[in-house]
Every structure is written in C-alpha cells, then in structure tokens.
Amino acid sequence: MVKYCELFYSFFKIGAFTIGGGYAMIPLMEQELVDRRGWMRREEFLDQLALSQSMPGVLAVNMATGCGYRLRGFSGALAAIVGNIVMPILFIIALAMLFRHFRGNALVEHFFMGVRPAVVALIAAPVFRLAKSASISWSTCWIPLLATLLIWLFDISPILVILAAVVGGFVYGRLKK
Amino acid sequence: MVFLQLFWSFLKIGVFTFGGGYAMIALIQSEVTVNHHWLTPQEFTDILAVSQMTPGPVGINTATYTGYTAVLNAGYEPWLAILGALLASAAVILLPVALMLLAVIFLQRTKGNKDIDNIFALLRKVVVGLIAAAALQLLTADSFGQPALSLQFVLSVALFAAVFVLSLRRVSPILLIVASGLVGIIAYSFA
C-alpha cells in the first residue's frame, strides 16, 4: 500500500519545482507516478488525465485529487492536494509581501512595463492554438466569437456564458437525435 | 465583508473554470476588477506575470496572490492579507475537488454519456472565446502606455507582437516574460 508521506512527497516535488502551470506538470506526474514509483499503469494515468481535464477547476489539483484517491482513498487525495499546492502558496505569499516594498523601485517598475504587453500576448496566443483542438471550423467560429463579444463589449459575466454553453450543448445534442 | 465576498467569488471561479488556468483568467478578471474593484487592471496584469513565472499551478498562484492583494487593498493588516490568500486558494479548489471525488467514484456511469459529450464539445469552443475576451480586456492604456506613438506605446506593441509570434512557436513563457522585463529595464532606464 502506498504511504501517505510518499504520496505527499511525490506531489510536493511536482508542485514546488514546476513552472508554467498544470500542463507543464503532466509529463512530470506521468514520470513520477507511472515510471518511477510504478503506482499506476499508463492507461490509468491517461484516464485520470481525461477526467481531470473535463472537470472544472485547476488541472493540477484535479490530477492530485484523482490520483491520490485512487492510490489511498480520501486521505490520499488530501495528502496529494496539500503536497501539490503548499509550496506554491507559501512562495506567492512571500513574494507578494516582498513586492509591496519594491513597488516604487524604478527598475522593478520598468521590468513590469516591459512584461505587461508580453503577458497579454501570452494570453492571446493560446486562443489560436486551442481553436484547433476545440475543432472550431468556419461554420462554428461564431460560437467563440459570440462568447468573446458578450464578455468584452457587453460585460456579460463569463459564468453566464459557461452556463449557456452547458444548456446549449445538452439541448443541441437532444434535438440532433 | 471582503473575506466572505472573496470566498464566494473564488468558489464561483473554481467551479466555472473549464479548460485550465487561461480560462480561469477571464473569470478572475471579471470578479476582481469588474464586479468588486479589488484590483486595478494593471495590478491584475502584474499578478498574472508573477503567477506564470513562479512554480505551481497558475490557477492556485493567481488565487493566492489576488486574495492577498485584495485584502491589503481593502485596508487590512498584512497578516489578515495572508488569511485572504489562503482563503482564496482554498475556495478555488473546494468545489472542483468535491466534484472530482464524486466523478472518480462514479467514473463508469459518466463514461460515454452522450449528453456529457455534447456539453463538452460546446464548452471547449466557448472557452476559446473566454480566453480571447480576457486578452482583449487587458489591452488597456495602463499596460501599453499613452499617448499613441510615445516610446512606451511603440515598444509595448513591438513586445506584444514578438511575444505573440514566439509563443505560437512554443518558446517558453517564462523565458518570454523575463526577456520582456529585461527589454523594459534597458529601454526605460536609459531612455
């Protein structure tokens, strides 16, 4: 049986040393859980990944929940989740406290003046990459465009747009049959 | 009561995020800069930059940093801001973790369900629009500089274009953020 502390430690390493968010963590989780520890078969891991991607929330935390539960029940899920997020949270709090003091610093201000447009570009780029994997075509491109306009120009809450998509997808599927 | 509002906001943000950290940005933005005015758009952009540069899930990092800053901006002591950071982080994962546990337990039942498949086919398309909206809402004079054709504006547009192209070619976001920051330091410190 998998030990809680091993589970905690595995997810601690992955959380504390991966920069770039959930998608960057996936290969490391696979390596750790499947290859190094041998806790799961590769197909099990991929099922877990598909499930985590289709559920709401933070991808890495969903993975920790699913894998942790599979390996050691509720407490296992808890150990994996806490392991995954404890270092990032402490690190951000420390940084946020420090950043307050450097706020007026000219170098830091100039750094962020350069970074701000870059961040906007980093968010804009996945739109075009994801369009492919969401199988958006000329006949369906009005769907993301409408979502964008509703939020951007009409200040409609993204939550309402998501809810509309859930209802719309359900009704469309039922009518199609 | 900023703590209750923070908890409620991040509870909503967590459960309505489909498709990872980038999709979450639009939701956090609408809650913290439009609905509640806890942060300025500029502060929010800085938090996004830091959250992508530091280790950990971007959604958790953004929630932690936003919780901290929102409570501090509301005029509370720093130690209460730490509480805000922990509260936002816990709230953002609470419902998804519960749903995830239910899903693992009932995995066989939902597998291959046509209704669920149809819902996700549409959700994936809508999420792309959500991310585009987040990017458009960050295109502000605060981030790009004004008036048009000032040094900051021209440089910002150039950085935006360069990072956009390089990011599509899968250059590491951390590298792009650090490089843009260094360009900023060199250009604005010596101009």
Tab-separated table of C-alpha atoms in Angstrom:
chain	number	residue	atom	x	y	z
A	1	MET	CA	0.000	0.000	0.000
A	2	VAL	CA	1.184	3.482	-0.899
A	3	LYS	CA	2.316	5.511	2.114
A	4	TYR	CA	0.744	8.946	2.743
A	5	CYS	CA	4.143	10.575	3.152
A	6	GLU	CA	5.364	9.162	-0.160
A	7	LEU	CA	2.237	10.429	-1.887
A	8	PHE	CA	2.680	13.829	-0.262
A	9	TYR	CA	6.354	13.968	-1.218
A	10	SER	CA	5.775	12.992	-4.855
A	11	PHE	CA	3.190	15.740	-5.370
A	12	PHE	CA	5.236	18.184	-3.286
A	13	LYS	CA	8.176	17.814	-5.687
A	14	ILE	CA	5.942	18.250	-8.725
A	15	GLY	CA	4.192	21.324	-7.276
A	16	ALA	CA	7.272	23.029	-5.919
A	17	PHE	CA	9.535	22.675	-8.933
A	18	THR	CA	7.316	23.036	-11.997
A	19	ILE	CA	6.962	26.467	-13.536
A	20	GLY	CA	4.286	27.011	-16.173
A	21	GLY	CA	1.170	25.568	-14.590
A	22	GLY	CA	-0.828	22.367	-14.907
A	23	TYR	CA	0.080	21.414	-18.441
A	24	ALA	CA	3.785	21.600	-17.626
A	25	MET	CA	3.204	19.271	-14.647
A	26	ILE	CA	1.551	16.466	-16.610
A	27	PRO	CA	4.754	14.917	-18.017
A	28	LEU	CA	6.374	15.095	-14.554
A	29	MET	CA	3.376	13.444	-12.908
A	30	GLU	CA	3.439	10.700	-15.514
A	31	GLN	CA	7.141	10.112	-14.950
A	32	GLU	CA	6.785	10.081	-11.165
A	33	LEU	CA	3.589	8.020	-10.792
A	34	VAL	CA	3.956	5.618	-13.700
A	35	ASP	CA	7.682	5.187	-14.374
A	36	ARG	CA	9.499	5.963	-11.142
A	37	ARG	CA	7.041	4.790	-8.472
A	38	GLY	CA	5.067	2.317	-10.585
A	39	TRP	CA	1.869	3.216	-8.716
A	40	MET	CA	-0.320	3.361	-11.838
A	41	ARG	CA	-0.396	1.871	-15.318
A	42	ARG	CA	-0.040	4.355	-18.176
A	43	GLU	CA	-3.652	3.820	-19.329
A	44	GLU	CA	-4.908	4.506	-15.807
A	45	PHE	CA	-2.927	7.724	-15.783
A	46	LEU	CA	-4.373	8.827	-19.131
A	47	ASP	CA	-7.936	8.074	-17.985
A	48	GLN	CA	-7.260	10.171	-14.916
A	49	LEU	CA	-5.964	12.985	-17.145
A	50	ALA	CA	-9.019	12.923	-19.434
A	51	LEU	CA	-11.305	13.049	-16.408
A	52	SER	CA	-9.336	15.900	-14.787
A	53	GLN	CA	-9.489	17.930	-17.996
A	54	SER	CA	-13.227	17.516	-18.328
A	55	MET	CA	-13.959	18.580	-14.748
A	56	PRO	CA	-13.980	22.233	-13.640
A	57	GLY	CA	-11.120	23.689	-11.596
A	58	VAL	CA	-7.336	23.751	-11.530
A	59	LEU	CA	-5.941	20.918	-13.661
A	60	ALA	CA	-3.004	20.009	-11.384
A	61	VAL	CA	-5.221	19.908	-8.298
A	62	ASN	CA	-7.790	17.756	-10.109
A	63	MET	CA	-5.000	15.343	-11.049
A	64	ALA	CA	-3.749	15.232	-7.458
A	65	THR	CA	-7.311	14.560	-6.252
A	66	GLY	CA	-7.977	11.749	-8.728
A	67	CYS	CA	-4.600	10.018	-8.425
A	68	GLY	CA	-4.458	10.457	-4.642
A	69	TYR	CA	-7.936	8.987	-4.216
A	70	ARG	CA	-7.163	6.038	-6.462
A	71	LEU	CA	-3.999	5.217	-4.556
A	72	ARG	CA	-5.077	5.779	-0.960
A	73	GLY	CA	-8.722	6.947	-0.682
A	74	PHE	CA	-9.869	10.309	0.733
A	75	SER	CA	-6.815	10.862	2.937
A	76	GLY	CA	-4.608	10.014	-0.027
A	77	ALA	CA	-6.355	12.660	-2.118
A	78	LEU	CA	-5.848	15.182	0.688
A	79	ALA	CA	-2.149	14.333	1.044
A	80	ALA	CA	-1.616	14.743	-2.716
A	81	ILE	CA	-3.536	18.050	-2.926
A	82	VAL	CA	-1.777	19.644	0.049
A	83	GLY	CA	1.580	18.399	-1.218
A	84	ASN	CA	0.914	19.874	-4.634
A	85	ILE	CA	-0.062	23.402	-3.509
A	86	VAL	CA	1.682	24.096	-0.185
A	87	MET	CA	4.976	25.382	-1.610
A	88	PRO	CA	3.450	27.490	-4.406
A	89	ILE	CA	1.122	29.180	-1.876
A	90	LEU	CA	3.927	29.954	0.602
A	91	PHE	CA	6.148	31.174	-2.223
A	92	ILE	CA	3.489	33.533	-3.621
A	93	ILE	CA	2.670	34.947	-0.163
A	94	ALA	CA	6.359	35.647	0.477
A	95	LEU	CA	6.686	37.243	-2.950
A	96	ALA	CA	3.537	39.347	-2.511
A	97	MET	CA	4.882	40.687	0.805
A	98	LEU	CA	8.262	41.494	-0.733
A	99	PHE	CA	6.772	43.015	-3.875
A	100	ARG	CA	4.998	45.698	-1.816
A	101	HIS	CA	8.370	47.044	-0.730
A	102	PHE	CA	9.781	47.093	-4.260
A	103	ARG	CA	6.687	48.693	-5.755
A	104	GLY	CA	8.210	52.160	-6.062
A	105	ASN	CA	11.567	50.860	-7.305
A	106	ALA	CA	12.305	52.209	-10.805
A	107	LEU	CA	13.961	49.004	-12.050
A	108	VAL	CA	11.041	46.825	-10.918
A	109	GLU	CA	8.574	49.285	-12.449
A	110	HIS	CA	10.487	49.258	-15.755
A	111	PHE	CA	10.618	45.458	-15.677
A	112	PHE	CA	6.844	45.289	-15.386
A	113	MET	CA	6.331	47.970	-18.042
A	114	GLY	CA	8.057	45.560	-20.419
A	115	VAL	CA	6.267	42.497	-19.057
A	116	ARG	CA	2.653	43.778	-19.246
A	117	PRO	CA	2.248	43.718	-23.049
A	118	ALA	CA	4.053	40.357	-23.090
A	119	VAL	CA	1.522	38.865	-20.659
A	120	VAL	CA	-1.355	39.998	-22.870
A	121	ALA	CA	0.338	38.332	-25.862
A	122	LEU	CA	0.852	35.132	-23.833
A	123	ILE	CA	-2.885	35.001	-23.177
A	124	ALA	CA	-3.828	35.847	-26.774
A	125	ALA	CA	-1.610	33.158	-28.339
A	126	PRO	CA	-3.373	30.068	-26.863
A	127	VAL	CA	-6.625	31.295	-28.443
A	128	PHE	CA	-5.242	30.306	-31.832
A	129	ARG	CA	-3.571	27.122	-30.603
A	130	LEU	CA	-6.701	25.942	-28.776
A	131	ALA	CA	-9.002	26.740	-31.699
A	132	LYS	CA	-7.631	23.645	-33.426
A	133	SER	CA	-8.083	21.233	-30.522
A	134	ALA	CA	-11.616	22.544	-29.847
A	135	SER	CA	-12.372	21.626	-33.516
A	136	ILE	CA	-13.540	25.119	-34.391
A	137	SER	CA	-14.283	25.483	-38.126
A	138	TRP	CA	-15.617	28.304	-40.362
A	139	SER	CA	-19.161	27.135	-39.641
A	140	THR	CA	-18.684	27.126	-35.857
A	141	CYS	CA	-16.321	30.067	-35.325
A	142	TRP	CA	-19.316	32.269	-34.439
A	143	ILE	CA	-19.556	30.399	-31.104
A	144	PRO	CA	-16.244	31.584	-29.550
A	145	LEU	CA	-16.674	34.983	-31.272
A	146	LEU	CA	-20.091	35.460	-29.702
A	147	ALA	CA	-18.705	34.450	-26.285
A	148	THR	CA	-15.879	36.989	-26.672
A	149	LEU	CA	-18.202	39.838	-27.694
A	150	LEU	CA	-20.711	39.142	-24.918
A	151	ILE	CA	-17.980	39.336	-22.272
A	152	TRP	CA	-15.791	42.034	-23.777
A	153	LEU	CA	-18.345	44.521	-25.189
A	154	PHE	CA	-21.485	43.778	-23.188
A	155	ASP	CA	-19.860	42.958	-19.826
A	156	ILE	CA	-21.807	39.700	-19.543
A	157	SER	CA	-20.350	37.506	-16.777
A	158	PRO	CA	-18.238	34.575	-18.107
A	159	ILE	CA	-20.185	32.392	-15.661
A	160	LEU	CA	-23.436	33.072	-17.551
A	161	VAL	CA	-21.703	32.290	-20.845
A	162	ILE	CA	-20.470	28.942	-19.450
A	163	LEU	CA	-23.943	28.086	-18.138
A	164	ALA	CA	-25.471	28.943	-21.525
A	165	ALA	CA	-22.951	26.611	-23.197
A	166	VAL	CA	-23.836	23.753	-20.829
A	167	VAL	CA	-27.570	24.149	-21.518
A	168	GLY	CA	-26.969	24.750	-25.244
A	169	GLY	CA	-24.778	21.662	-25.647
A	170	PHE	CA	-27.328	19.496	-23.846
A	171	VAL	CA	-30.338	20.774	-25.846
A	172	TYR	CA	-28.478	20.630	-29.188
A	173	GLY	CA	-27.462	17.017	-28.533
A	174	ARG	CA	-31.021	16.024	-27.695
A	175	LEU	CA	-32.513	17.796	-30.771
A	176	LYS	CA	-29.934	16.258	-33.104
A	177	LYS	CA	-31.100	12.736	-32.335
B	1	MET	CA	-17.094	41.982	4.312
B	2	VAL	CA	-14.205	41.362	1.972
B	3	PHE	CA	-13.426	37.855	3.306
B	4	LEU	CA	-16.890	36.429	2.660
B	5	GLN	CA	-17.035	38.076	-0.752
B	6	LEU	CA	-13.564	36.761	-1.579
B	7	PHE	CA	-14.577	33.242	-0.561
B	8	TRP	CA	-17.799	33.373	-2.571
B	9	SER	CA	-16.058	34.840	-5.643
B	10	PHE	CA	-13.343	32.194	-5.712
B	11	LEU	CA	-15.858	29.420	-5.047
B	12	LYS	CA	-17.631	30.536	-8.248
B	13	ILE	CA	-14.361	30.976	-10.148
B	14	GLY	CA	-13.274	27.424	-9.292
B	15	VAL	CA	-16.443	25.632	-10.248
B	16	PHE	CA	-16.968	27.537	-13.513
B	17	THR	CA	-13.416	27.130	-14.838
B	18	PHE	CA	-13.237	24.614	-17.634
B	19	GLY	CA	-10.032	24.190	-19.590
B	20	GLY	CA	-7.272	25.199	-17.198
B	21	GLY	CA	-5.580	28.344	-15.957
B	22	TYR	CA	-6.012	30.515	-19.045
B	23	ALA	CA	-9.776	30.023	-18.995
B	24	MET	CA	-9.725	30.961	-15.311
B	25	ILE	CA	-8.158	34.348	-16.070
B	26	ALA	CA	-11.374	35.683	-17.654
B	27	LEU	CA	-13.380	34.637	-14.594
B	28	ILE	CA	-10.965	36.056	-12.015
B	29	GLN	CA	-10.725	39.252	-14.018
B	30	SER	CA	-14.487	39.762	-14.148
B	31	GLU	CA	-14.828	39.087	-10.406
B	32	VAL	CA	-11.899	41.067	-9.022
B	33	THR	CA	-11.534	44.004	-11.429
B	34	VAL	CA	-15.083	44.474	-12.811
B	35	ASN	CA	-17.563	43.269	-10.146
B	36	HIS	CA	-15.633	44.185	-6.991
B	37	HIS	CA	-12.824	46.581	-7.983
B	38	TRP	CA	-10.450	44.835	-5.577
B	39	LEU	CA	-7.556	45.276	-8.006
B	40	THR	CA	-6.740	47.689	-10.822
B	41	PRO	CA	-6.330	46.076	-14.287
B	42	GLN	CA	-2.627	46.923	-14.033
B	43	GLU	CA	-2.215	45.158	-10.675
B	44	PHE	CA	-4.033	42.180	-12.140
B	45	THR	CA	-1.671	42.022	-15.134
B	46	ASP	CA	1.345	42.110	-12.783
B	47	ILE	CA	-0.134	39.265	-10.741
B	48	LEU	CA	-0.627	37.225	-13.913
B	49	ALA	CA	3.011	37.761	-14.843
B	50	VAL	CA	4.263	36.685	-11.400
B	51	SER	CA	1.891	33.686	-11.320
B	52	GLN	CA	3.294	32.384	-14.585
B	53	MET	CA	6.920	32.914	-13.562
B	54	THR	CA	6.712	31.129	-10.201
B	55	PRO	CA	6.363	27.376	-9.568
B	56	GLY	CA	2.964	25.782	-9.060
B	57	PRO	CA	-0.407	25.636	-10.787
B	58	VAL	CA	-1.175	29.040	-12.361
B	59	GLY	CA	-4.759	28.955	-11.035
B	60	ILE	CA	-3.560	28.487	-7.440
B	61	ASN	CA	-0.832	31.118	-7.779
B	62	THR	CA	-3.254	33.678	-9.191
B	63	ALA	CA	-5.847	32.948	-6.477
B	64	THR	CA	-3.244	33.211	-3.691
B	65	TYR	CA	-1.788	36.476	-4.969
B	66	THR	CA	-5.194	38.013	-5.734
B	67	GLY	CA	-6.538	37.079	-2.284
B	68	TYR	CA	-3.532	38.682	-0.613
B	69	THR	CA	-3.658	41.896	-2.622
B	70	ALA	CA	-7.450	42.294	-2.442
B	71	VAL	CA	-7.476	42.157	1.375
B	72	LEU	CA	-4.490	44.508	1.611
B	73	ASN	CA	-6.147	46.959	-0.802
B	74	ALA	CA	-9.283	46.864	1.361
B	75	GLY	CA	-7.160	48.389	4.137
B	76	TYR	CA	-6.474	45.364	6.346
B	77	GLU	CA	-3.214	44.363	8.083
B	78	PRO	CA	-0.705	42.151	6.205
B	79	TRP	CA	-1.371	39.122	8.436
B	80	LEU	CA	-5.053	39.301	7.500
B	81	ALA	CA	-3.970	39.513	3.872
B	82	ILE	CA	-2.234	36.140	4.347
B	83	LEU	CA	-5.571	34.802	5.560
B	84	GLY	CA	-7.153	36.218	2.403
B	85	ALA	CA	-4.536	34.425	0.292
B	86	LEU	CA	-5.244	31.083	1.995
B	87	LEU	CA	-8.994	31.642	1.808
B	88	ALA	CA	-8.987	32.371	-1.929
B	89	SER	CA	-6.760	29.351	-2.636
B	90	ALA	CA	-8.958	27.019	-0.581
B	91	ALA	CA	-12.169	28.384	-2.110
B	92	VAL	CA	-10.956	27.984	-5.673
B	93	ILE	CA	-10.298	24.238	-5.258
B	94	LEU	CA	-13.094	23.320	-2.820
B	95	LEU	CA	-15.935	22.504	-5.220
B	96	PRO	CA	-13.780	21.094	-8.056
B	97	VAL	CA	-12.115	18.678	-5.584
B	98	ALA	CA	-15.525	17.550	-4.310
B	99	LEU	CA	-16.790	17.083	-7.877
B	100	MET	CA	-13.607	15.293	-8.864
B	101	LEU	CA	-14.008	12.826	-5.983
B	102	LEU	CA	-17.622	12.168	-6.971
B	103	ALA	CA	-16.552	11.682	-10.581
B	104	VAL	CA	-13.827	9.175	-9.676
B	105	ILE	CA	-16.326	7.232	-7.597
B	106	PHE	CA	-18.956	7.214	-10.362
B	107	LEU	CA	-16.472	7.049	-13.238
B	108	GLN	CA	-18.157	4.181	-15.048
B	109	ARG	CA	-21.542	5.847	-15.095
B	110	THR	CA	-20.462	9.059	-16.821
B	111	LYS	CA	-18.127	7.382	-19.304
B	112	GLY	CA	-19.514	7.538	-22.840
B	113	ASN	CA	-22.600	9.509	-21.826
B	114	LYS	CA	-23.814	11.346	-24.968
B	115	ASP	CA	-25.224	14.380	-23.107
B	116	ILE	CA	-21.930	14.950	-21.284
B	117	ASP	CA	-20.002	14.609	-24.566
B	118	ASN	CA	-22.257	17.167	-26.291
B	119	ILE	CA	-21.932	19.641	-23.441
B	120	PHE	CA	-18.137	19.418	-23.506
B	121	ALA	CA	-17.960	19.761	-27.300
B	122	LEU	CA	-19.661	23.162	-26.997
B	123	LEU	CA	-17.838	24.150	-23.785
B	124	ARG	CA	-14.454	23.679	-25.459
B	125	LYS	CA	-15.431	26.148	-28.202
B	126	VAL	CA	-16.826	28.703	-25.746
B	127	VAL	CA	-13.700	28.532	-23.575
B	128	VAL	CA	-11.602	29.705	-26.536
B	129	GLY	CA	-13.846	32.805	-26.700
B	130	LEU	CA	-13.438	33.306	-22.948
B	131	ILE	CA	-9.658	33.408	-23.260
B	132	ALA	CA	-9.859	35.864	-26.164
B	133	ALA	CA	-12.067	38.137	-24.033
B	134	ALA	CA	-9.511	38.042	-21.205
B	135	ALA	CA	-6.760	39.140	-23.601
B	136	LEU	CA	-8.930	41.933	-25.073
B	137	GLN	CA	-9.829	43.264	-21.625
B	138	LEU	CA	-6.142	43.527	-20.761
B	139	LEU	CA	-5.436	45.699	-23.829
B	140	THR	CA	-5.512	48.922	-21.821
B	141	ALA	CA	-3.677	52.237	-21.885
B	142	ASP	CA	-2.270	51.336	-18.447
B	143	SER	CA	-0.467	48.315	-19.846
B	144	PHE	CA	0.503	49.696	-23.244
B	145	GLY	CA	1.208	53.355	-22.444
B	146	GLN	CA	-0.247	56.543	-23.855
B	147	PRO	CA	-0.380	58.730	-25.884
B	148	ALA	CA	-0.092	56.689	-29.068
B	149	LEU	CA	3.392	56.843	-30.577
B	150	SER	CA	5.078	57.515	-27.229
B	151	LEU	CA	8.162	55.351	-26.602
B	152	GLN	CA	6.232	53.090	-24.229
B	153	PHE	CA	3.373	52.584	-26.676
B	154	VAL	CA	5.605	51.720	-29.633
B	155	LEU	CA	7.787	49.408	-27.550
B	156	SER	CA	4.738	47.727	-25.993
B	157	VAL	CA	3.183	46.985	-29.381
B	158	ALA	CA	6.525	45.600	-30.608
B	159	LEU	CA	6.877	43.398	-27.490
B	160	PHE	CA	3.289	42.225	-27.833
B	161	ALA	CA	3.840	41.216	-31.476
B	162	ALA	CA	7.172	39.499	-30.779
B	163	VAL	CA	5.895	37.537	-27.766
B	164	PHE	CA	2.719	36.579	-29.618
B	165	VAL	CA	4.659	35.078	-32.542
B	166	LEU	CA	7.279	33.381	-30.344
B	167	SER	CA	4.620	31.943	-28.043
B	168	LEU	CA	2.838	30.387	-31.029
B	169	ARG	CA	6.185	28.781	-31.855
B	170	ARG	CA	6.199	27.298	-28.350
B	171	VAL	CA	9.020	29.357	-26.861
B	172	SER	CA	8.825	29.037	-23.047
B	173	PRO	CA	6.548	31.664	-21.439
B	174	ILE	CA	8.992	32.171	-18.556
B	175	LEU	CA	11.768	32.997	-20.979
B	176	LEU	CA	9.472	35.435	-22.829
B	177	ILE	CA	8.363	37.182	-19.627
B	178	VAL	CA	11.911	37.568	-18.300
B	179	ALA	CA	13.216	38.765	-21.686
B	180	SER	CA	10.405	41.352	-21.994
B	181	GLY	CA	11.158	42.584	-18.480
B	182	LEU	CA	14.841	42.983	-19.337
B	183	VAL	CA	13.932	44.890	-22.521
B	184	GLY	CA	11.768	47.138	-20.307
B	185	ILE	CA	14.620	47.776	-17.867
B	186	ILE	CA	17.091	48.593	-20.632
B	187	ALA	CA	14.717	50.772	-22.684
B	188	TYR	CA	13.054	52.748	-19.898
B	189	SER	CA	16.062	53.142	-17.596
B	190	PHE	CA	18.323	54.571	-20.269
B	191	ALA	CA	15.782	56.445	-22.388
